[in-house]
Amino acid sequence: MKRKLIAAIGVAGMMVGIAACGGADKGGDKAGGEVKELTVWLTVDAQNNWPELVKAADDAVTKKHPGIKIKHEYYGWPDKNTKLDAVLATDKAPDVVEMGNSEMISYMAKGAFAPVEASKFDNSGQWLDALKESVTYNGKTYGVPYYAGGRVGTWRKDVAAEAGVKAAPKTWAELTAALDAIQAKKGDKFSAWYQPSPDWYAAMSFVYEQGGSIAKQEGETWKANLSSPESIKGLTEYKNIVDKYMHGDKTKDESDRPVVFGQGKSAMIFSAAWEGGTAATPENDKVGGLKDKLETFVTPGPSGKNLPVFLGGSDLAIPVKSKAQGVAAEWIAAFTGPEGQKGLIGKGNLPNNKTDLAPLKSDPATAVAATAAESSWFVPTAPGWGQVEKAQTLKTMLIDIAKGKKTVEQAAKDADAAIDKVINTK
């Protein structure tokens, strides 16, 4: 999934240990010979924000394999899949490739990635639930979680105070009471909660919080589940939020949400953690001093639990055509091991595992994002999921609901029918 990152403190150079991982023995290639070259594809996030972590992994591998040449290629998210698809059709596949976690599914289903032995990677037994799902297909592991980014509530303390609200909400009743007070104070041209209706990542948090889901696996097939009673309840709760507190364009997506929030037309957003900071940058802040007016919190849900969040993030996979799968696994182990995770945390990311996540809950700077990430959901790991996303089925359903074009029940039923046509197709 495409994401932006929060730059933070620098990280000193590291010594990284390597666990012997799956693939060919002794770091050999498929033919059993010694590997002379390794090609690693990463996004520009790594190139721009933590090149020292990449170098540390390189150094660990070259120490074990003197003379090996490690080549890096960096790409932007919009271009990556087209380039990857083209090269996977040849015999020049990279040995390690970074994937957005929701992008993994179709590649795993088509057999593009080699399976790995999860137990050979540090803290694999503690991988965050949603990240573990993203690298698992039909019971096998086809990648290693790299890092995560969660979703939090962000609101303006000054607007809340104007409405008589003194503290961030901890329960659904507190949240809705605060929003009601803010909406009454600011009027119907203001969005107490700016929540673009097509934002299915937010909508599905309500669905999963009520015990529903996008689809359920039945044996080896998947069946759409949006019209189940639990899912309908979640969608109805989401509709209520959009109806009461969202007074912007009902068809507009969330792509420019930080810009809108920075314009001072709303009091709250539920979004990727970086969006509040982006709203407060000089180019977006039309309020003045917005950075000091913002507060983040774990968003409570209607059922009394925290809203489960979609964890965006990246995974690292080894193309099945790689001729250096053993060394590729070693490089991934070095990059995603304890020191690598420490470095990524220092750069403002969430780690890939619960062990490293736990201490972040007691640090005021990271407590909200870390706590929110404990409860997460992930998209169905079905072979046709990519087609569901491409067809924008969930967005269409949510716009129809928000505009009153269809009832929640009818929109969900129609979405289920559309999903069932493609979700099991590779």
Tab-separated table of C-alpha atoms in Angstrom:
chain	number	residue	atom	x	y	z
A	1	MET	CA	0.000	0.000	0.000
A	2	LYS	CA	1.245	3.490	-0.803
A	3	ARG	CA	2.238	5.422	2.267
A	4	LYS	CA	4.117	8.468	3.545
A	5	LEU	CA	6.460	8.410	6.500
A	6	ILE	CA	7.307	10.632	9.444
A	7	ALA	CA	10.962	11.592	9.496
A	8	ALA	CA	12.443	11.510	12.978
A	9	ILE	CA	15.804	11.212	14.710
A	10	GLY	CA	18.815	9.717	12.972
A	11	VAL	CA	20.060	6.262	13.831
A	12	ALA	CA	23.660	5.316	14.420
A	13	GLY	CA	25.373	2.619	12.383
A	14	MET	CA	24.516	-0.884	13.458
A	15	MET	CA	25.947	-4.344	13.778
A	16	VAL	CA	23.400	-6.784	12.453
A	17	GLY	CA	23.423	-10.545	13.051
A	18	ILE	CA	22.130	-12.909	10.452
A	19	ALA	CA	19.971	-15.937	11.061
A	20	ALA	CA	20.395	-18.799	8.620
A	21	CYS	CA	17.149	-18.747	6.656
A	22	GLY	CA	15.289	-20.830	4.120
A	23	GLY	CA	16.516	-21.274	0.599
A	24	ALA	CA	19.680	-22.902	-0.682
A	25	ASP	CA	22.224	-24.166	1.823
A	26	LYS	CA	25.284	-22.043	2.621
A	27	GLY	CA	23.870	-19.110	0.762
A	28	GLY	CA	24.166	-20.916	-2.530
A	29	ASP	CA	22.138	-20.306	-5.663
A	30	LYS	CA	19.574	-22.679	-7.181
A	31	ALA	CA	22.294	-24.605	-8.958
A	32	GLY	CA	24.233	-25.084	-5.736
A	33	GLY	CA	27.048	-22.660	-6.572
A	34	GLU	CA	28.231	-19.665	-4.573
A	35	VAL	CA	26.286	-16.442	-5.162
A	36	LYS	CA	28.313	-13.628	-6.665
A	37	GLU	CA	25.590	-10.983	-6.926
A	38	LEU	CA	22.397	-10.035	-5.092
A	39	THR	CA	19.799	-7.591	-6.409
A	40	VAL	CA	17.529	-5.839	-3.911
A	41	TRP	CA	14.547	-3.708	-4.926
A	42	LEU	CA	13.263	-1.216	-2.358
A	43	THR	CA	11.121	1.902	-2.514
A	44	VAL	CA	12.550	5.391	-2.344
A	45	ASP	CA	11.382	5.489	1.301
A	46	ALA	CA	14.434	3.405	2.231
A	47	GLN	CA	16.730	5.375	-0.056
A	48	ASN	CA	15.668	8.742	1.332
A	49	ASN	CA	14.920	8.008	4.964
A	50	TRP	CA	17.085	5.134	6.231
A	51	PRO	CA	19.951	4.348	3.827
A	52	GLU	CA	22.148	3.486	6.830
A	53	LEU	CA	19.859	0.553	7.643
A	54	VAL	CA	20.225	-0.759	4.108
A	55	LYS	CA	24.007	-0.452	4.380
A	56	ALA	CA	24.031	-2.318	7.692
A	57	ALA	CA	22.232	-5.262	6.094
A	58	ASP	CA	24.615	-5.152	3.134
A	59	ASP	CA	27.618	-5.153	5.463
A	60	ALA	CA	26.309	-8.158	7.371
A	61	VAL	CA	25.869	-10.163	4.175
A	62	THR	CA	29.195	-9.184	2.616
A	63	LYS	CA	30.953	-10.113	5.850
A	64	LYS	CA	29.574	-13.645	5.550
A	65	HIS	CA	30.036	-13.784	1.769
A	66	PRO	CA	33.253	-11.901	0.889
A	67	GLY	CA	33.299	-10.645	-2.670
A	68	ILE	CA	29.544	-10.686	-3.188
A	69	LYS	CA	28.183	-7.649	-5.030
A	70	ILE	CA	24.885	-6.210	-3.758
A	71	LYS	CA	22.953	-4.063	-6.213
A	72	HIS	CA	20.077	-1.830	-5.159
A	73	GLU	CA	17.286	-0.436	-7.287
A	74	TYR	CA	14.808	2.057	-5.868
A	75	TYR	CA	11.380	2.860	-7.222
A	76	GLY	CA	8.326	4.962	-6.495
A	77	TRP	CA	5.100	3.251	-5.503
A	78	PRO	CA	3.109	4.187	-8.644
A	79	ASP	CA	5.681	2.602	-10.963
A	80	LYS	CA	6.749	-0.471	-9.081
A	81	ASN	CA	4.206	-3.126	-10.058
A	82	THR	CA	4.413	-2.428	-13.784
A	83	LYS	CA	8.184	-2.750	-13.623
A	84	LEU	CA	8.010	-5.862	-11.464
A	85	ASP	CA	5.480	-7.588	-13.696
A	86	ALA	CA	7.692	-7.011	-16.708
A	87	VAL	CA	10.864	-8.343	-15.105
A	88	LEU	CA	9.156	-11.384	-13.553
A	89	ALA	CA	8.372	-12.533	-17.070
A	90	THR	CA	12.125	-12.757	-17.771
A	91	ASP	CA	15.078	-14.556	-16.180
A	92	LYS	CA	16.336	-11.309	-14.600
A	93	ALA	CA	14.119	-11.194	-11.525
A	94	PRO	CA	15.440	-9.348	-8.458
A	95	ASP	CA	16.350	-11.451	-5.440
A	96	VAL	CA	14.539	-9.298	-2.868
A	97	VAL	CA	11.577	-7.025	-3.592
A	98	GLU	CA	9.608	-4.693	-1.338
A	99	MET	CA	5.844	-4.990	-1.645
A	100	GLY	CA	2.990	-3.025	-0.157
A	101	ASN	CA	1.305	-5.480	2.195
A	102	SER	CA	-2.022	-5.538	0.321
A	103	GLU	CA	-0.144	-6.049	-2.973
A	104	MET	CA	1.249	-9.405	-1.846
A	105	ILE	CA	-1.939	-11.373	-2.341
A	106	SER	CA	-2.195	-11.640	-6.118
A	107	TYR	CA	1.531	-12.392	-6.440
A	108	MET	CA	1.350	-15.160	-3.825
A	109	ALA	CA	-1.716	-16.626	-5.529
A	110	LYS	CA	0.070	-16.720	-8.889
A	111	GLY	CA	3.170	-18.397	-7.441
A	112	ALA	CA	5.466	-15.448	-8.100
A	113	PHE	CA	7.211	-15.599	-4.717
A	114	ALA	CA	9.206	-18.369	-3.087
A	115	PRO	CA	8.020	-19.705	0.283
A	116	VAL	CA	10.200	-18.945	3.297
A	117	GLU	CA	10.532	-20.631	6.672
A	118	ALA	CA	9.053	-18.070	9.066
A	119	SER	CA	10.731	-19.558	12.140
A	120	LYS	CA	14.133	-18.581	10.763
A	121	PHE	CA	13.337	-14.859	11.094
A	122	ASP	CA	13.598	-12.965	14.371
A	123	ASN	CA	10.313	-12.460	16.253
A	124	SER	CA	8.277	-14.166	13.521
A	125	GLY	CA	6.092	-15.724	16.209
A	126	GLN	CA	5.194	-12.186	17.303
A	127	TRP	CA	4.552	-10.604	13.899
A	128	LEU	CA	1.617	-8.185	14.052
A	129	ASP	CA	-1.550	-10.041	13.117
A	130	ALA	CA	-2.394	-8.028	10.015
A	131	LEU	CA	1.192	-8.196	8.747
A	132	LYS	CA	1.357	-11.942	9.300
A	133	GLU	CA	-1.830	-12.330	7.261
A	134	SER	CA	-0.326	-10.282	4.460
A	135	VAL	CA	2.530	-12.778	3.879
A	136	THR	CA	0.459	-15.946	4.367
A	137	TYR	CA	-1.357	-17.777	1.599
A	138	ASN	CA	-2.914	-21.239	1.867
A	139	GLY	CA	-0.986	-21.897	5.061
A	140	LYS	CA	2.463	-21.039	3.677
A	141	THR	CA	4.625	-17.972	4.305
A	142	TYR	CA	5.791	-16.062	1.224
A	143	GLY	CA	7.436	-12.987	2.694
A	144	VAL	CA	8.658	-11.181	5.785
A	145	PRO	CA	6.938	-8.117	7.273
A	146	TYR	CA	9.196	-5.061	7.099
A	147	TYR	CA	7.396	-2.306	9.034
A	148	ALA	CA	3.883	-0.972	9.656
A	149	GLY	CA	1.911	2.243	9.846
A	150	GLY	CA	-1.394	2.462	11.712
A	151	ARG	CA	-4.406	4.753	11.949
A	152	VAL	CA	-5.302	7.094	14.775
A	153	GLY	CA	-7.759	9.807	15.644
A	154	THR	CA	-6.392	13.347	15.342
A	155	TRP	CA	-8.314	16.387	16.461
A	156	ARG	CA	-7.894	20.058	17.180
A	157	LYS	CA	-7.649	20.731	20.908
A	158	ASP	CA	-8.557	24.384	20.407
A	159	VAL	CA	-11.833	23.587	18.639
A	160	ALA	CA	-12.713	20.981	21.253
A	161	ALA	CA	-12.007	23.478	24.051
A	162	GLU	CA	-14.254	26.079	22.381
A	163	ALA	CA	-17.077	23.541	22.638
A	164	GLY	CA	-16.330	22.834	26.284
A	165	VAL	CA	-14.488	19.540	25.708
A	166	LYS	CA	-11.413	19.280	27.903
A	167	ALA	CA	-9.888	15.885	27.118
A	168	ALA	CA	-9.508	13.440	24.265
A	169	PRO	CA	-12.227	10.761	24.254
A	170	LYS	CA	-11.606	7.293	25.623
A	171	THR	CA	-15.057	5.825	24.908
A	172	TRP	CA	-17.545	5.984	22.046
A	173	ALA	CA	-19.990	7.909	24.239
A	174	GLU	CA	-17.328	10.497	25.035
A	175	LEU	CA	-16.353	10.780	21.368
A	176	THR	CA	-19.885	11.289	20.039
A	177	ALA	CA	-20.771	13.703	22.865
A	178	ALA	CA	-17.694	15.756	22.034
A	179	LEU	CA	-18.470	15.731	18.317
A	180	ASP	CA	-22.071	16.733	18.983
A	181	ALA	CA	-20.861	19.694	21.047
A	182	ILE	CA	-18.361	20.725	18.388
A	183	GLN	CA	-20.903	20.416	15.565
A	184	ALA	CA	-23.426	22.523	17.471
A	185	LYS	CA	-20.801	25.157	18.200
A	186	LYS	CA	-19.378	25.416	14.675
A	187	GLY	CA	-22.496	24.979	12.533
A	188	ASP	CA	-23.429	22.839	9.574
A	189	LYS	CA	-20.787	24.216	7.194
A	190	PHE	CA	-18.102	22.706	9.430
A	191	SER	CA	-17.246	18.995	9.701
A	192	ALA	CA	-16.839	17.920	13.300
A	193	TRP	CA	-15.362	14.712	11.844
A	194	TYR	CA	-14.053	15.034	8.308
A	195	GLN	CA	-14.627	11.495	7.044
A	196	PRO	CA	-14.669	11.076	3.247
A	197	SER	CA	-17.351	8.482	2.592
A	198	PRO	CA	-15.377	6.418	-0.012
A	199	ASP	CA	-12.577	5.786	2.530
A	200	TRP	CA	-13.129	2.049	2.828
A	201	TYR	CA	-10.175	1.606	5.179
A	202	ALA	CA	-12.126	3.592	7.775
A	203	ALA	CA	-15.493	2.050	6.925
A	204	MET	CA	-14.193	-1.489	7.256
A	205	SER	CA	-12.819	-0.657	10.713
A	206	PHE	CA	-16.445	-0.232	11.786
A	207	VAL	CA	-17.400	-3.466	10.023
A	208	TYR	CA	-14.674	-5.530	11.698
A	209	GLU	CA	-15.294	-3.871	15.077
A	210	GLN	CA	-18.861	-5.213	14.958
A	211	GLY	CA	-17.668	-8.724	14.099
A	212	GLY	CA	-18.279	-8.440	10.363
A	213	SER	CA	-15.841	-8.746	7.479
A	214	ILE	CA	-15.403	-8.081	3.785
A	215	ALA	CA	-15.358	-11.798	2.991
A	216	LYS	CA	-14.990	-15.112	4.783
A	217	GLN	CA	-13.026	-18.162	3.748
A	218	GLU	CA	-15.002	-21.376	3.388
A	219	GLY	CA	-12.597	-24.234	2.735
A	220	GLU	CA	-10.512	-23.194	-0.249
A	221	THR	CA	-12.930	-20.525	-1.488
A	222	TRP	CA	-13.965	-17.074	-0.318
A	223	LYS	CA	-17.479	-15.724	0.063
A	224	ALA	CA	-18.381	-12.025	0.354
A	225	ASN	CA	-19.741	-11.129	3.780
A	226	LEU	CA	-20.747	-7.462	3.694
A	227	SER	CA	-24.457	-8.250	3.884
A	228	SER	CA	-24.117	-10.275	7.095
A	229	PRO	CA	-25.932	-8.794	10.133
A	230	GLU	CA	-22.629	-7.885	11.780
A	231	SER	CA	-21.286	-6.143	8.685
A	232	ILE	CA	-24.563	-4.289	8.168
A	233	LYS	CA	-24.376	-3.023	11.745
A	234	GLY	CA	-20.847	-1.728	11.154
A	235	LEU	CA	-21.784	-0.066	7.868
A	236	THR	CA	-24.778	1.560	9.550
A	237	GLU	CA	-22.571	2.976	12.307
A	238	TYR	CA	-20.243	4.352	9.634
A	239	LYS	CA	-23.171	5.898	7.746
A	240	ASN	CA	-24.317	7.608	10.944
A	241	ILE	CA	-20.896	9.227	11.366
A	242	VAL	CA	-20.838	10.478	7.788
A	243	ASP	CA	-24.437	11.750	8.019
A	244	LYS	CA	-23.982	13.622	11.308
A	245	TYR	CA	-20.476	15.021	11.167
A	246	MET	CA	-19.194	15.024	7.579
A	247	HIS	CA	-20.389	18.149	5.740
A	248	GLY	CA	-18.035	18.003	2.791
A	249	ASP	CA	-18.451	16.444	-0.664
A	250	LYS	CA	-19.920	12.956	-0.152
A	251	THR	CA	-18.179	11.617	-3.263
A	252	LYS	CA	-14.683	12.961	-2.587
A	253	ASP	CA	-12.068	10.412	-1.517
A	254	GLU	CA	-9.451	10.765	1.215
A	255	SER	CA	-6.442	11.514	-1.000
A	256	ASP	CA	-6.289	15.201	-0.009
A	257	ARG	CA	-7.590	14.795	3.547
A	258	PRO	CA	-4.486	16.381	5.143
A	259	VAL	CA	-4.902	19.422	2.909
A	260	VAL	CA	-8.567	19.821	3.847
A	261	PHE	CA	-7.795	19.332	7.530
A	262	GLY	CA	-5.066	21.949	7.305
A	263	GLN	CA	-7.560	24.441	5.915
A	264	GLY	CA	-9.368	24.517	9.263
A	265	LYS	CA	-12.703	23.217	7.984
A	266	SER	CA	-12.907	20.284	10.380
A	267	ALA	CA	-12.146	19.280	13.947
A	268	MET	CA	-11.174	15.609	13.587
A	269	ILE	CA	-9.879	12.986	11.201
A	270	PHE	CA	-9.398	9.221	11.530
A	271	SER	CA	-6.473	8.461	9.294
A	272	ALA	CA	-2.961	7.188	8.801
A	273	ALA	CA	-0.828	8.549	11.620
A	274	TRP	CA	1.251	10.778	9.339
A	275	GLU	CA	-1.715	12.769	8.014
A	276	GLY	CA	-2.046	15.095	11.004
A	277	GLY	CA	1.595	16.067	10.704
A	278	THR	CA	1.185	16.646	6.978
A	279	ALA	CA	-1.794	18.912	7.612
A	280	ALA	CA	0.382	21.006	9.920
A	281	THR	CA	3.221	21.561	7.440
A	282	PRO	CA	3.752	25.185	6.342
A	283	GLU	CA	2.299	24.593	2.881
A	284	ASN	CA	-0.917	23.066	4.270
A	285	ASP	CA	-1.479	24.937	7.533
A	286	LYS	CA	-4.021	27.683	6.851
A	287	VAL	CA	-5.072	27.822	10.511
A	288	GLY	CA	-1.772	29.101	11.881
A	289	GLY	CA	0.182	27.149	14.473
A	290	LEU	CA	-1.814	24.018	13.715
A	291	LYS	CA	0.976	21.725	14.895
A	292	ASP	CA	0.530	22.864	18.501
A	293	LYS	CA	-3.247	22.570	18.295
A	294	LEU	CA	-3.328	18.871	17.340
A	295	GLU	CA	-3.783	15.868	19.602
A	296	THR	CA	-3.868	12.194	18.640
A	297	PHE	CA	-5.817	9.454	20.375
A	298	VAL	CA	-6.778	5.817	20.006
A	299	THR	CA	-10.178	5.907	18.332
A	300	PRO	CA	-12.863	4.145	20.370
A	301	GLY	CA	-15.574	2.127	18.654
A	302	PRO	CA	-19.324	1.769	19.192
A	303	SER	CA	-19.079	-1.702	20.752
A	304	GLY	CA	-16.838	-0.530	23.576
A	305	LYS	CA	-13.569	-1.667	22.032
A	306	ASN	CA	-10.989	0.342	20.147
A	307	LEU	CA	-11.677	0.560	16.437
A	308	PRO	CA	-9.494	-2.077	14.761
A	309	VAL	CA	-7.257	-0.395	12.220
A	310	PHE	CA	-5.952	-1.369	8.829
A	311	LEU	CA	-2.196	-1.620	9.130
A	312	GLY	CA	-0.518	-0.272	6.060
A	313	GLY	CA	3.070	-1.307	5.597
A	314	SER	CA	5.608	-3.170	3.551
A	315	ASP	CA	6.740	-6.770	3.200
A	316	LEU	CA	9.889	-8.216	1.664
A	317	ALA	CA	9.557	-11.150	-0.714
A	318	ILE	CA	11.866	-13.373	-2.750
A	319	PRO	CA	10.764	-13.939	-6.366
A	320	VAL	CA	10.564	-17.627	-7.184
A	321	LYS	CA	12.839	-16.967	-10.179
A	322	SER	CA	15.641	-15.637	-7.958
A	323	LYS	CA	18.847	-17.612	-8.355
A	324	ALA	CA	20.061	-16.520	-4.907
A	325	GLN	CA	17.199	-17.377	-2.587
A	326	GLY	CA	19.400	-18.407	0.332
A	327	VAL	CA	21.392	-15.175	0.431
A	328	ALA	CA	18.240	-13.194	-0.256
A	329	ALA	CA	16.712	-14.670	2.901
A	330	GLU	CA	19.876	-13.787	4.832
A	331	TRP	CA	19.689	-10.182	3.646
A	332	ILE	CA	16.034	-9.932	4.690
A	333	ALA	CA	16.853	-11.431	8.088
A	334	ALA	CA	19.572	-8.840	8.623
A	335	PHE	CA	17.395	-5.957	7.471
A	336	THR	CA	14.321	-6.896	9.509
A	337	GLY	CA	16.084	-8.195	12.623
A	338	PRO	CA	16.153	-6.531	16.076
A	339	GLU	CA	18.613	-3.777	15.159
A	340	GLY	CA	16.817	-3.077	11.914
A	341	GLN	CA	13.505	-2.785	13.724
A	342	LYS	CA	15.081	-0.448	16.260
A	343	GLY	CA	16.275	1.749	13.428
A	344	LEU	CA	12.879	1.788	11.718
A	345	ILE	CA	11.167	2.726	14.996
A	346	GLY	CA	13.605	5.603	15.314
A	347	LYS	CA	12.438	6.809	11.922
A	348	GLY	CA	8.802	7.021	13.003
A	349	ASN	CA	7.542	3.607	11.861
A	350	LEU	CA	5.826	0.856	13.791
A	351	PRO	CA	7.806	-2.411	14.081
A	352	ASN	CA	6.738	-5.644	12.451
A	353	ASN	CA	6.239	-7.476	15.770
A	354	LYS	CA	4.459	-7.268	19.125
A	355	THR	CA	7.654	-7.684	21.156
A	356	ASP	CA	9.101	-4.430	19.844
A	357	LEU	CA	5.676	-2.776	19.847
A	358	ALA	CA	5.041	-3.291	23.583
A	359	PRO	CA	7.606	-0.766	24.934
A	360	LEU	CA	6.272	1.893	22.561
A	361	LYS	CA	2.966	1.905	24.449
A	362	SER	CA	4.644	3.508	27.470
A	363	ASP	CA	6.405	6.231	25.487
A	364	PRO	CA	4.199	9.333	25.093
A	365	ALA	CA	5.606	9.946	21.625
A	366	THR	CA	4.514	6.546	20.316
A	367	ALA	CA	1.843	5.312	22.753
A	368	VAL	CA	-1.199	6.208	20.654
A	369	ALA	CA	-0.041	4.635	17.389
A	370	ALA	CA	1.329	1.557	19.160
A	371	THR	CA	-1.849	0.975	21.164
A	372	ALA	CA	-4.060	1.457	18.108
A	373	ALA	CA	-1.991	-1.079	16.155
A	374	GLU	CA	-2.703	-3.825	18.682
A	375	SER	CA	-6.176	-4.267	17.200
A	376	SER	CA	-5.995	-4.594	13.440
A	377	TRP	CA	-7.653	-6.163	10.408
A	378	PHE	CA	-6.495	-7.079	6.939
A	379	VAL	CA	-8.095	-7.551	3.551
A	380	PRO	CA	-9.109	-11.073	2.455
A	381	THR	CA	-6.076	-13.010	1.269
A	382	ALA	CA	-8.062	-14.307	-1.678
A	383	PRO	CA	-6.620	-14.796	-5.184
A	384	GLY	CA	-8.986	-12.247	-6.734
A	385	TRP	CA	-8.659	-9.529	-4.114
A	386	GLY	CA	-6.676	-7.340	-6.490
A	387	GLN	CA	-9.617	-7.374	-8.902
A	388	VAL	CA	-11.971	-6.298	-6.112
A	389	GLU	CA	-9.767	-3.296	-5.374
A	390	LYS	CA	-9.324	-2.446	-9.045
A	391	ALA	CA	-13.092	-2.430	-9.557
A	392	GLN	CA	-13.480	-0.036	-6.581
A	393	THR	CA	-16.400	-2.106	-5.346
A	394	LEU	CA	-16.146	-0.929	-1.753
A	395	LYS	CA	-15.843	2.730	-2.731
A	396	THR	CA	-18.910	2.472	-4.966
A	397	MET	CA	-20.912	0.860	-2.175
A	398	LEU	CA	-19.940	3.556	0.327
A	399	ILE	CA	-20.748	6.438	-2.038
A	400	ASP	CA	-24.144	4.897	-2.801
A	401	ILE	CA	-24.829	4.676	0.926
A	402	ALA	CA	-23.603	8.191	1.710
A	403	LYS	CA	-25.637	9.784	-1.088
A	404	GLY	CA	-28.757	7.829	-0.143
A	405	LYS	CA	-28.831	6.212	-3.560
A	406	LYS	CA	-29.212	2.800	-1.914
A	407	THR	CA	-30.008	1.546	1.552
A	408	VAL	CA	-27.152	0.023	3.527
A	409	GLU	CA	-28.664	-3.409	3.026
A	410	GLN	CA	-29.095	-3.075	-0.750
A	411	ALA	CA	-25.664	-1.532	-1.280
A	412	ALA	CA	-24.018	-4.311	0.738
A	413	LYS	CA	-25.957	-6.991	-1.135
A	414	ASP	CA	-24.911	-5.541	-4.496
A	415	ALA	CA	-21.289	-5.270	-3.359
A	416	ASP	CA	-21.318	-8.900	-2.230
A	417	ALA	CA	-22.574	-9.979	-5.648
A	418	ALA	CA	-19.804	-8.034	-7.391
A	419	ILE	CA	-17.143	-9.378	-5.050
A	420	ASP	CA	-18.260	-12.989	-5.434
A	421	LYS	CA	-17.792	-12.773	-9.215
A	422	VAL	CA	-14.039	-12.177	-8.958
A	423	ILE	CA	-12.703	-12.914	-5.481
A	424	ASN	CA	-11.739	-16.523	-6.228
A	425	THR	CA	-10.239	-15.805	-9.650
A	426	LYS	CA	-6.459	-15.776	-9.977
